[in-house]
Amino acid sequence: MNGHEEWTDAVIAKIRQKMEWVSEKNREKIPYRTDGNGDYDDRSDASGQWRMDDGLNWWTNGFWGGIMWLLYQDTGEQRYADIARVSERKLEQCFADFYGLHHDVGFMFVPTAVADYKLTGNPDSRRIALHAATLLAGRFNPVGKFIRAWNDLEEDTRGWAIIDCMFNLSLLYWASEESKDPRFRQIAMLHADTVRKNFVRPDGSVCHIVEFDPETGEMVKSHGGQGCGEGSAWTRGQGWALYGFMISYIHTGRQEYLDTAKRVADYCLANIPESGIIPVDFRQPTEPAYEDSCGACVIAGGLLELARHLPEEQRGRYEDAAVKILRAIADARADFGRGCDAIVQNCSAAYHAPEHHFTMSYADYYFIEAMYKVKGVGRLLW
Ligand code: GLY
């Protein structure tokens, strides 16, 4: 991107240097976060795969492989493909048990199996990704026209859809493009239309969770979810919506998806603090000043993707905002040293979670991906 070349090259050089040893150290793992010693954990223990909250089904388990494919695209080094395939092989075991799988098969299998197939043509990856897409399509509620997020019945989630799913739609678009069967794309578009009507507020902010009646499809209410409360604006959710609608636009060419992404982006731009440090929720109280560097990186990626699809004269403000966020991360919230396996610091899973400001592997994924967007390296995996 013009005007930022020196800074971009310097940050990417630090990413390459760090990931060279981090990837070797953790090559058999699927990491989610670092512990108190700065070492990555491992979510690939198959004994936990029945549970959504840690084992092999954990929703972020595609991102480590995704980071490896980003580096493979950049460096051309085969060892990154080899490490990515460790994740892909392990994740395939989720299909055998089926129980515990959820709508986040998109997040799990796009950066692993779809990426592998797109970049190398591996036929096994095509089979794995089509299998995952078929499971995702099976979660569609045809009366409410939404994809069901989770499986819980104790807290009845049969009618729950969440904003994060805008990213999972990528798997369905890919499946239609690959199989020539329009049903996957049709489901993705029906879900995206439901989200446009029920999640995106007139000011461009979005809800995290919307509950529908699973029998009639009527909207029941919205929930605050990982944000500060009902009616709030969880920042990572703004990112899922902005970038997610861009993914729908890229795969369908439908103008309303681009317009929606722009509306969400404009809301973000109006609320990004001067420091470029992103809070957990744009509507949270000033204190405690909880941050979410992961939401920051997702928003930055969405802004860059939006800018790429706008006429040149409209791009500047979105590119500038993305670079401001990424500079804040690189200057003040990144660890490029050897004391911690993760780069991006100060992430928060949710506003009301007991712990804040830790690392999350998917923050690293979106940071590295966004830096490569600024540099213009690699093809879009989503
Ligand atoms: N619920 C997915 C996320 O934490 O962004």
CSV table of C-alpha atoms and ligand atoms in Angstrom, one decimal:
chain,number,residue,atom,x,y,z
A,1,MET,CA,0.0,0.0,0.0
A,2,ASN,CA,1.4,3.4,-1.0
A,3,GLY,CA,3.2,5.3,1.7
A,4,HIS,CA,3.6,2.4,4.1
A,5,GLU,CA,6.1,0.2,2.4
A,6,GLU,CA,9.1,0.6,4.8
A,7,TRP,CA,7.0,0.0,7.9
A,8,THR,CA,5.1,-2.9,6.3
A,9,ASP,CA,8.4,-4.6,5.2
A,10,ALA,CA,9.9,-4.1,8.7
A,11,VAL,CA,6.8,-5.7,10.4
A,12,ILE,CA,6.6,-8.6,8.0
A,13,ALA,CA,10.4,-9.3,8.5
A,14,LYS,CA,9.7,-9.5,12.3
A,15,ILE,CA,6.7,-11.9,11.6
A,16,ARG,CA,8.8,-14.2,9.4
A,17,GLN,CA,11.6,-14.3,12.0
A,18,LYS,CA,9.3,-15.0,14.9
A,19,MET,CA,7.2,-17.6,13.1
A,20,GLU,CA,10.2,-19.5,11.9
A,21,TRP,CA,11.0,-20.8,15.5
A,22,VAL,CA,7.4,-20.7,16.8
A,23,SER,CA,6.2,-23.0,14.0
A,24,GLU,CA,8.9,-25.6,14.7
A,25,LYS,CA,8.4,-25.5,18.4
A,26,ASN,CA,4.7,-26.1,18.1
A,27,ARG,CA,4.5,-28.2,14.9
A,28,GLU,CA,2.5,-31.1,16.4
A,29,LYS,CA,0.0,-28.8,18.3
A,30,ILE,CA,-3.1,-26.9,17.5
A,31,PRO,CA,-2.7,-23.9,19.8
A,32,TYR,CA,-5.3,-21.5,21.2
A,33,ARG,CA,-3.5,-19.4,23.7
A,34,THR,CA,-0.2,-19.1,25.6
A,35,ASP,CA,0.2,-20.0,29.3
A,36,GLY,CA,2.0,-18.0,32.0
A,37,ASN,CA,5.4,-19.1,30.6
A,38,GLY,CA,4.5,-17.9,27.1
A,39,ASP,CA,4.2,-21.4,25.8
A,40,TYR,CA,1.3,-22.4,23.5
A,41,ASP,CA,-1.3,-24.9,24.8
A,42,ASP,CA,-2.6,-27.7,22.6
A,43,ARG,CA,-6.3,-28.1,21.7
A,44,SER,CA,-5.8,-31.1,19.5
A,45,ASP,CA,-6.2,-33.7,22.2
A,46,ALA,CA,-8.8,-36.0,20.6
A,47,SER,CA,-10.1,-37.1,24.1
A,48,GLY,CA,-11.7,-33.7,24.5
A,49,GLN,CA,-13.3,-33.6,21.1
A,50,TRP,CA,-16.9,-34.1,22.4
A,51,ARG,CA,-16.7,-30.8,24.2
A,52,MET,CA,-17.0,-27.5,22.3
A,53,ASP,CA,-15.0,-25.6,24.9
A,54,ASP,CA,-11.6,-27.2,24.5
A,55,GLY,CA,-10.8,-30.4,22.6
A,56,LEU,CA,-10.5,-31.0,18.9
A,57,ASN,CA,-13.9,-29.4,18.2
A,58,TRP,CA,-12.7,-26.0,19.6
A,59,TRP,CA,-13.8,-23.4,17.1
A,60,THR,CA,-10.4,-21.7,16.7
A,61,ASN,CA,-8.7,-24.9,15.7
A,62,GLY,CA,-8.3,-23.9,12.0
A,63,PHE,CA,-6.3,-20.8,12.6
A,64,TRP,CA,-2.9,-22.4,13.4
A,65,GLY,CA,-3.0,-24.2,10.1
A,66,GLY,CA,-4.2,-20.9,8.5
A,67,ILE,CA,-1.2,-19.1,9.8
A,68,MET,CA,1.0,-21.8,8.3
A,69,TRP,CA,-0.7,-21.3,4.9
A,70,LEU,CA,-0.2,-17.6,5.1
A,71,LEU,CA,3.5,-18.1,5.6
A,72,TYR,CA,3.6,-20.7,2.9
A,73,GLN,CA,2.1,-18.2,0.5
A,74,ASP,CA,4.7,-15.6,1.5
A,75,THR,CA,7.8,-17.7,1.7
A,76,GLY,CA,7.0,-20.7,-0.5
A,77,GLU,CA,8.6,-23.0,2.1
A,78,GLN,CA,7.2,-26.5,2.1
A,79,ARG,CA,7.7,-27.0,5.8
A,80,TYR,CA,4.8,-24.5,6.5
A,81,ALA,CA,2.5,-26.7,4.3
A,82,ASP,CA,3.7,-29.8,6.2
A,83,ILE,CA,2.8,-28.2,9.6
A,84,ALA,CA,-0.6,-26.9,8.3
A,85,ARG,CA,-1.4,-30.5,7.3
A,86,VAL,CA,-0.8,-31.7,10.9
A,87,SER,CA,-3.9,-29.6,11.9
A,88,GLU,CA,-5.9,-30.7,8.8
A,89,ARG,CA,-5.4,-34.4,9.5
A,90,LYS,CA,-6.3,-34.0,13.2
A,91,LEU,CA,-9.4,-32.0,12.5
A,92,GLU,CA,-10.7,-34.7,10.1
A,93,GLN,CA,-11.2,-36.9,13.2
A,94,CYS,CA,-14.1,-34.6,14.3
A,95,PHE,CA,-16.3,-36.1,11.6
A,96,ALA,CA,-16.1,-39.6,13.0
A,97,ASP,CA,-17.8,-38.6,16.2
A,98,PHE,CA,-20.0,-35.8,14.8
A,99,TYR,CA,-21.4,-34.8,18.2
A,100,GLY,CA,-20.1,-31.5,19.4
A,101,LEU,CA,-19.5,-30.1,15.9
A,102,HIS,CA,-21.2,-26.7,15.4
A,103,HIS,CA,-21.5,-23.9,12.8
A,104,ASP,CA,-17.8,-23.0,13.2
A,105,VAL,CA,-16.8,-25.7,10.8
A,106,GLY,CA,-16.2,-22.8,8.5
A,107,PHE,CA,-13.6,-21.3,10.8
A,108,MET,CA,-12.1,-24.8,11.3
A,109,PHE,CA,-11.9,-26.0,7.7
A,110,VAL,CA,-11.5,-23.0,5.5
A,111,PRO,CA,-8.1,-22.0,6.7
A,112,THR,CA,-7.0,-25.7,6.7
A,113,ALA,CA,-8.7,-27.9,4.1
A,114,VAL,CA,-10.0,-25.2,1.7
A,115,ALA,CA,-6.7,-23.4,1.9
A,116,ASP,CA,-4.8,-26.6,1.2
A,117,TYR,CA,-7.0,-27.4,-1.8
A,118,LYS,CA,-6.9,-23.8,-3.2
A,119,LEU,CA,-3.1,-23.6,-2.9
A,120,THR,CA,-2.0,-27.1,-3.8
A,121,GLY,CA,-5.0,-28.9,-5.3
A,122,ASN,CA,-4.8,-31.7,-2.7
A,123,PRO,CA,-7.8,-34.0,-3.5
A,124,ASP,CA,-8.1,-35.2,0.1
A,125,SER,CA,-8.6,-31.6,1.2
A,126,ARG,CA,-11.4,-31.1,-1.3
A,127,ARG,CA,-13.2,-34.2,0.2
A,128,ILE,CA,-12.7,-32.9,3.8
A,129,ALA,CA,-13.9,-29.4,3.0
A,130,LEU,CA,-17.0,-30.6,1.1
A,131,HIS,CA,-17.8,-32.9,4.0
A,132,ALA,CA,-17.6,-29.9,6.4
A,133,ALA,CA,-19.7,-27.7,4.1
A,134,THR,CA,-22.4,-30.4,4.0
A,135,LEU,CA,-22.6,-30.5,7.8
A,136,LEU,CA,-22.8,-26.7,7.9
A,137,ALA,CA,-25.6,-26.7,5.3
A,138,GLY,CA,-27.4,-29.2,7.5
A,139,ARG,CA,-27.7,-26.6,10.3
A,140,PHE,CA,-29.9,-24.4,8.2
A,141,ASN,CA,-33.4,-23.6,9.5
A,142,PRO,CA,-35.5,-23.2,6.3
A,143,VAL,CA,-38.4,-21.4,8.0
A,144,GLY,CA,-36.3,-18.8,9.9
A,145,LYS,CA,-33.7,-18.8,7.1
A,146,PHE,CA,-30.8,-18.8,9.4
A,147,ILE,CA,-27.9,-21.2,10.3
A,148,ARG,CA,-28.2,-22.5,13.8
A,149,ALA,CA,-25.0,-21.7,15.8
A,150,TRP,CA,-24.7,-24.1,18.7
A,151,ASN,CA,-26.2,-27.4,20.0
A,152,ASP,CA,-27.2,-26.7,23.6
A,153,LEU,CA,-30.6,-27.7,24.8
A,154,GLU,CA,-30.3,-26.9,28.5
A,155,GLU,CA,-30.1,-23.3,27.4
A,156,ASP,CA,-32.3,-23.8,24.4
A,157,THR,CA,-30.2,-22.6,21.4
A,158,ARG,CA,-32.3,-24.2,18.7
A,159,GLY,CA,-33.2,-20.8,17.3
A,160,TRP,CA,-29.9,-19.0,18.0
A,161,ALA,CA,-27.8,-17.4,15.2
A,162,ILE,CA,-24.7,-15.4,15.8
A,163,ILE,CA,-22.8,-12.7,13.9
A,164,ASP,CA,-19.6,-14.8,13.8
A,165,CYS,CA,-21.3,-17.1,11.3
A,166,MET,CA,-20.9,-14.5,8.5
A,167,PHE,CA,-17.3,-15.9,8.3
A,168,ASN,CA,-18.5,-19.5,8.1
A,169,LEU,CA,-20.5,-18.7,5.0
A,170,SER,CA,-17.2,-18.7,3.1
A,171,LEU,CA,-17.2,-22.5,3.3
A,172,LEU,CA,-20.6,-22.7,1.6
A,173,TYR,CA,-19.7,-20.3,-1.2
A,174,TRP,CA,-16.5,-22.3,-1.9
A,175,ALA,CA,-18.5,-25.6,-1.9
A,176,SER,CA,-20.9,-24.2,-4.5
A,177,GLU,CA,-18.1,-22.9,-6.7
A,178,GLU,CA,-16.3,-26.2,-6.4
A,179,SER,CA,-19.3,-28.7,-6.8
A,180,LYS,CA,-21.4,-26.5,-9.1
A,181,ASP,CA,-24.3,-27.3,-6.7
A,182,PRO,CA,-26.1,-23.9,-6.0
A,183,ARG,CA,-27.7,-25.1,-2.7
A,184,PHE,CA,-24.7,-24.2,-0.6
A,185,ARG,CA,-24.6,-20.6,-2.0
A,186,GLN,CA,-28.4,-20.3,-1.7
A,187,ILE,CA,-28.2,-21.2,2.0
A,188,ALA,CA,-25.3,-18.8,2.6
A,189,MET,CA,-27.2,-15.9,0.9
A,190,LEU,CA,-30.5,-16.6,2.8
A,191,HIS,CA,-28.5,-16.5,6.1
A,192,ALA,CA,-26.7,-13.3,5.1
A,193,ASP,CA,-30.0,-11.7,4.2
A,194,THR,CA,-31.5,-12.7,7.6
A,195,VAL,CA,-28.4,-11.2,9.3
A,196,ARG,CA,-28.7,-8.0,7.3
A,197,LYS,CA,-32.3,-7.5,8.3
A,198,ASN,CA,-32.1,-8.7,12.0
A,199,PHE,CA,-28.6,-8.0,13.2
A,200,VAL,CA,-27.4,-4.8,11.6
A,201,ARG,CA,-28.9,-1.7,13.3
A,202,PRO,CA,-29.7,1.6,11.5
A,203,ASP,CA,-26.5,3.2,12.9
A,204,GLY,CA,-24.3,0.3,11.5
A,205,SER,CA,-23.6,-1.4,14.8
A,206,VAL,CA,-24.5,-5.1,15.1
A,207,CYS,CA,-25.8,-7.5,17.7
A,208,HIS,CA,-23.9,-10.6,18.6
A,209,ILE,CA,-26.7,-13.1,19.0
A,210,VAL,CA,-30.3,-13.1,17.7
A,211,GLU,CA,-32.8,-15.6,18.9
A,212,PHE,CA,-35.5,-16.8,16.6
A,213,ASP,CA,-38.4,-19.1,17.3
A,214,PRO,CA,-37.1,-22.4,15.8
A,215,GLU,CA,-40.6,-23.5,14.7
A,216,THR,CA,-42.1,-20.2,13.3
A,217,GLY,CA,-38.8,-18.4,12.4
A,218,GLU,CA,-40.1,-15.2,14.1
A,219,MET,CA,-37.4,-13.1,15.8
A,220,VAL,CA,-37.7,-13.4,19.6
A,221,LYS,CA,-34.9,-11.1,20.9
A,222,SER,CA,-31.3,-10.2,20.7
A,223,HIS,CA,-28.6,-11.1,23.3
A,224,GLY,CA,-25.5,-9.2,24.3
A,225,GLY,CA,-23.4,-12.3,24.0
A,226,GLN,CA,-19.7,-11.6,24.3
A,227,GLY,CA,-20.3,-7.9,24.3
A,228,CYS,CA,-21.1,-5.6,27.2
A,229,GLY,CA,-24.9,-6.1,27.1
A,230,GLU,CA,-28.0,-6.1,25.0
A,231,GLY,CA,-27.8,-3.3,22.5
A,232,SER,CA,-24.1,-2.9,22.8
A,233,ALA,CA,-21.4,-3.2,20.0
A,234,TRP,CA,-19.0,-6.0,20.7
A,235,THR,CA,-16.0,-5.0,18.6
A,236,ARG,CA,-15.0,-8.4,17.3
A,237,GLY,CA,-18.6,-8.9,16.3
A,238,GLN,CA,-18.4,-5.6,14.3
A,239,GLY,CA,-15.3,-7.2,12.6
A,240,TRP,CA,-17.1,-10.5,11.9
A,241,ALA,CA,-19.9,-8.5,10.3
A,242,LEU,CA,-17.8,-6.1,8.3
A,243,TYR,CA,-15.3,-8.6,6.9
A,244,GLY,CA,-18.1,-11.3,6.7
A,245,PHE,CA,-20.3,-9.2,4.5
A,246,MET,CA,-17.3,-8.5,2.3
A,247,ILE,CA,-16.8,-12.2,1.9
A,248,SER,CA,-20.5,-12.5,0.8
A,249,TYR,CA,-20.0,-9.6,-1.6
A,250,ILE,CA,-16.8,-11.2,-3.1
A,251,HIS,CA,-18.5,-14.5,-3.7
A,252,THR,CA,-21.8,-13.2,-5.0
A,253,GLY,CA,-21.3,-9.6,-6.3
A,254,ARG,CA,-24.5,-8.5,-4.5
A,255,GLN,CA,-24.3,-4.7,-4.0
A,256,GLU,CA,-26.4,-4.9,-0.7
A,257,TYR,CA,-23.6,-6.9,0.9
A,258,LEU,CA,-21.0,-4.3,0.0
A,259,ASP,CA,-23.3,-1.5,1.2
A,260,THR,CA,-23.8,-3.4,4.5
A,261,ALA,CA,-20.1,-3.9,5.0
A,262,LYS,CA,-19.6,-0.2,4.4
A,263,ARG,CA,-22.3,0.8,6.9
A,264,VAL,CA,-20.7,-1.4,9.6
A,265,ALA,CA,-17.2,0.1,8.6
A,266,ASP,CA,-18.5,3.6,8.9
A,267,TYR,CA,-19.8,2.8,12.4
A,268,CYS,CA,-16.4,1.4,13.4
A,269,LEU,CA,-14.6,4.5,11.9
A,270,ALA,CA,-16.8,6.8,14.0
A,271,ASN,CA,-15.8,4.9,17.2
A,272,ILE,CA,-12.1,3.9,16.8
A,273,PRO,CA,-10.3,5.7,19.6
A,274,GLU,CA,-7.5,8.2,18.8
A,275,SER,CA,-4.9,5.7,20.2
A,276,GLY,CA,-6.0,3.0,17.7
A,277,ILE,CA,-6.4,0.6,20.6
A,278,ILE,CA,-9.7,-1.2,20.3
A,279,PRO,CA,-11.9,-1.9,23.3
A,280,VAL,CA,-13.9,-5.1,23.8
A,281,ASP,CA,-17.1,-3.2,23.1
A,282,PHE,CA,-17.5,0.2,21.5
A,283,ARG,CA,-20.2,0.9,24.1
A,284,GLN,CA,-18.4,-0.3,27.2
A,285,PRO,CA,-17.9,2.1,30.1
A,286,THR,CA,-14.5,4.0,30.2
A,287,GLU,CA,-13.3,1.9,33.1
A,288,PRO,CA,-12.2,-0.8,33.3
A,289,ALA,CA,-10.5,-0.2,30.0
A,290,TYR,CA,-10.7,-3.7,28.6
A,291,GLU,CA,-9.0,-4.1,25.2
A,292,ASP,CA,-9.4,-6.7,22.4
A,293,SER,CA,-6.4,-6.7,20.1
A,294,CYS,CA,-8.0,-9.7,18.3
A,295,GLY,CA,-11.2,-7.7,17.4
A,296,ALA,CA,-8.8,-4.9,16.3
A,297,CYS,CA,-7.1,-7.2,13.7
A,298,VAL,CA,-10.4,-8.6,12.4
A,299,ILE,CA,-11.7,-5.1,11.9
A,300,ALA,CA,-8.5,-4.0,10.2
A,301,GLY,CA,-8.7,-7.0,7.8
A,302,GLY,CA,-12.3,-6.1,7.0
A,303,LEU,CA,-11.5,-2.5,6.3
A,304,LEU,CA,-8.7,-3.5,4.0
A,305,GLU,CA,-10.9,-5.9,2.1
A,306,LEU,CA,-13.6,-3.2,1.8
A,307,ALA,CA,-11.1,-0.6,0.5
A,308,ARG,CA,-9.9,-3.1,-2.1
A,309,HIS,CA,-13.4,-3.3,-3.6
A,310,LEU,CA,-14.2,0.4,-3.6
A,311,PRO,CA,-13.4,3.0,-6.3
A,312,GLU,CA,-10.0,4.5,-5.7
A,313,GLU,CA,-11.3,7.9,-4.5
A,314,GLN,CA,-13.3,6.2,-1.7
A,315,ARG,CA,-10.5,3.9,-0.3
A,316,GLY,CA,-8.4,6.3,1.7
A,317,ARG,CA,-10.3,6.6,4.9
A,318,TYR,CA,-10.8,2.8,5.3
A,319,GLU,CA,-7.1,2.1,4.5
A,320,ASP,CA,-5.9,4.8,6.9
A,321,ALA,CA,-8.1,3.5,9.7
A,322,ALA,CA,-6.8,-0.1,9.1
A,323,VAL,CA,-3.2,1.1,9.1
A,324,LYS,CA,-3.8,3.1,12.3
A,325,ILE,CA,-5.1,0.0,14.1
A,326,LEU,CA,-2.3,-2.2,12.8
A,327,ARG,CA,0.4,0.3,13.8
A,328,ALA,CA,-1.1,0.4,17.3
A,329,ILE,CA,-0.8,-3.4,17.5
A,330,ALA,CA,2.7,-3.5,16.0
A,331,ASP,CA,4.0,-0.7,18.1
A,332,ALA,CA,2.3,-1.3,21.4
A,333,ARG,CA,0.6,-4.7,21.6
A,334,ALA,CA,3.0,-7.1,19.7
A,335,ASP,CA,5.7,-9.3,21.1
A,336,PHE,CA,8.2,-10.2,18.5
A,337,GLY,CA,10.7,-11.6,21.0
A,338,ARG,CA,11.4,-15.2,22.3
A,339,GLY,CA,9.6,-14.9,25.6
A,340,CYS,CA,6.1,-15.7,24.2
A,341,ASP,CA,4.9,-18.0,21.4
A,342,ALA,CA,2.2,-15.5,20.4
A,343,ILE,CA,2.7,-12.2,18.7
A,344,VAL,CA,-0.5,-10.2,19.5
A,345,GLN,CA,-1.1,-9.4,23.2
A,346,ASN,CA,-4.1,-8.0,25.1
A,347,CYS,CA,-6.9,-10.0,23.6
A,348,SER,CA,-10.2,-10.6,25.4
A,349,ALA,CA,-12.6,-13.5,24.7
A,350,ALA,CA,-15.6,-11.6,26.1
A,351,TYR,CA,-16.4,-8.5,28.0
A,352,HIS,CA,-17.9,-10.4,31.0
A,353,ALA,CA,-15.3,-13.2,31.0
A,354,PRO,CA,-13.2,-13.4,34.2
A,355,GLU,CA,-9.9,-12.9,32.4
A,356,HIS,CA,-8.8,-10.2,30.0
A,357,HIS,CA,-5.7,-9.3,28.1
A,358,PHE,CA,-4.2,-12.7,27.0
A,359,THR,CA,-3.1,-14.1,23.7
A,360,MET,CA,-5.3,-15.9,21.1
A,361,SER,CA,-3.8,-17.7,18.1
A,362,TYR,CA,-6.6,-16.3,15.9
A,363,ALA,CA,-5.5,-12.7,16.8
A,364,ASP,CA,-2.1,-13.7,15.3
A,365,TYR,CA,-3.8,-15.1,12.3
A,366,TYR,CA,-5.8,-11.9,11.6
A,367,PHE,CA,-2.8,-9.7,12.3
A,368,ILE,CA,-0.5,-11.6,9.9
A,369,GLU,CA,-3.2,-11.8,7.3
A,370,ALA,CA,-3.9,-8.0,7.5
A,371,MET,CA,-0.2,-7.2,7.2
A,372,TYR,CA,0.0,-9.4,4.1
A,373,LYS,CA,-3.0,-7.5,2.7
A,374,VAL,CA,-1.2,-4.2,3.3
A,375,LYS,CA,1.8,-5.7,1.4
A,376,GLY,CA,-0.4,-7.2,-1.3
A,377,VAL,CA,0.9,-10.8,-0.7
A,378,GLY,CA,-1.1,-14.0,-1.2
A,379,ARG,CA,-4.7,-14.8,-2.2
A,380,LEU,CA,-7.7,-14.6,0.0
A,381,LEU,CA,-8.3,-17.9,1.8
A,382,TRP,CA,-11.9,-17.1,2.7
B,1,GLY,N1,-17.4,-16.4,19.4
B,1,GLY,C1,-16.3,-16.3,18.6
B,1,GLY,C2,-15.4,-15.2,19.1
B,1,GLY,O1,-14.9,-15.3,20.2
B,1,GLY,O2,-15.1,-14.4,18.3
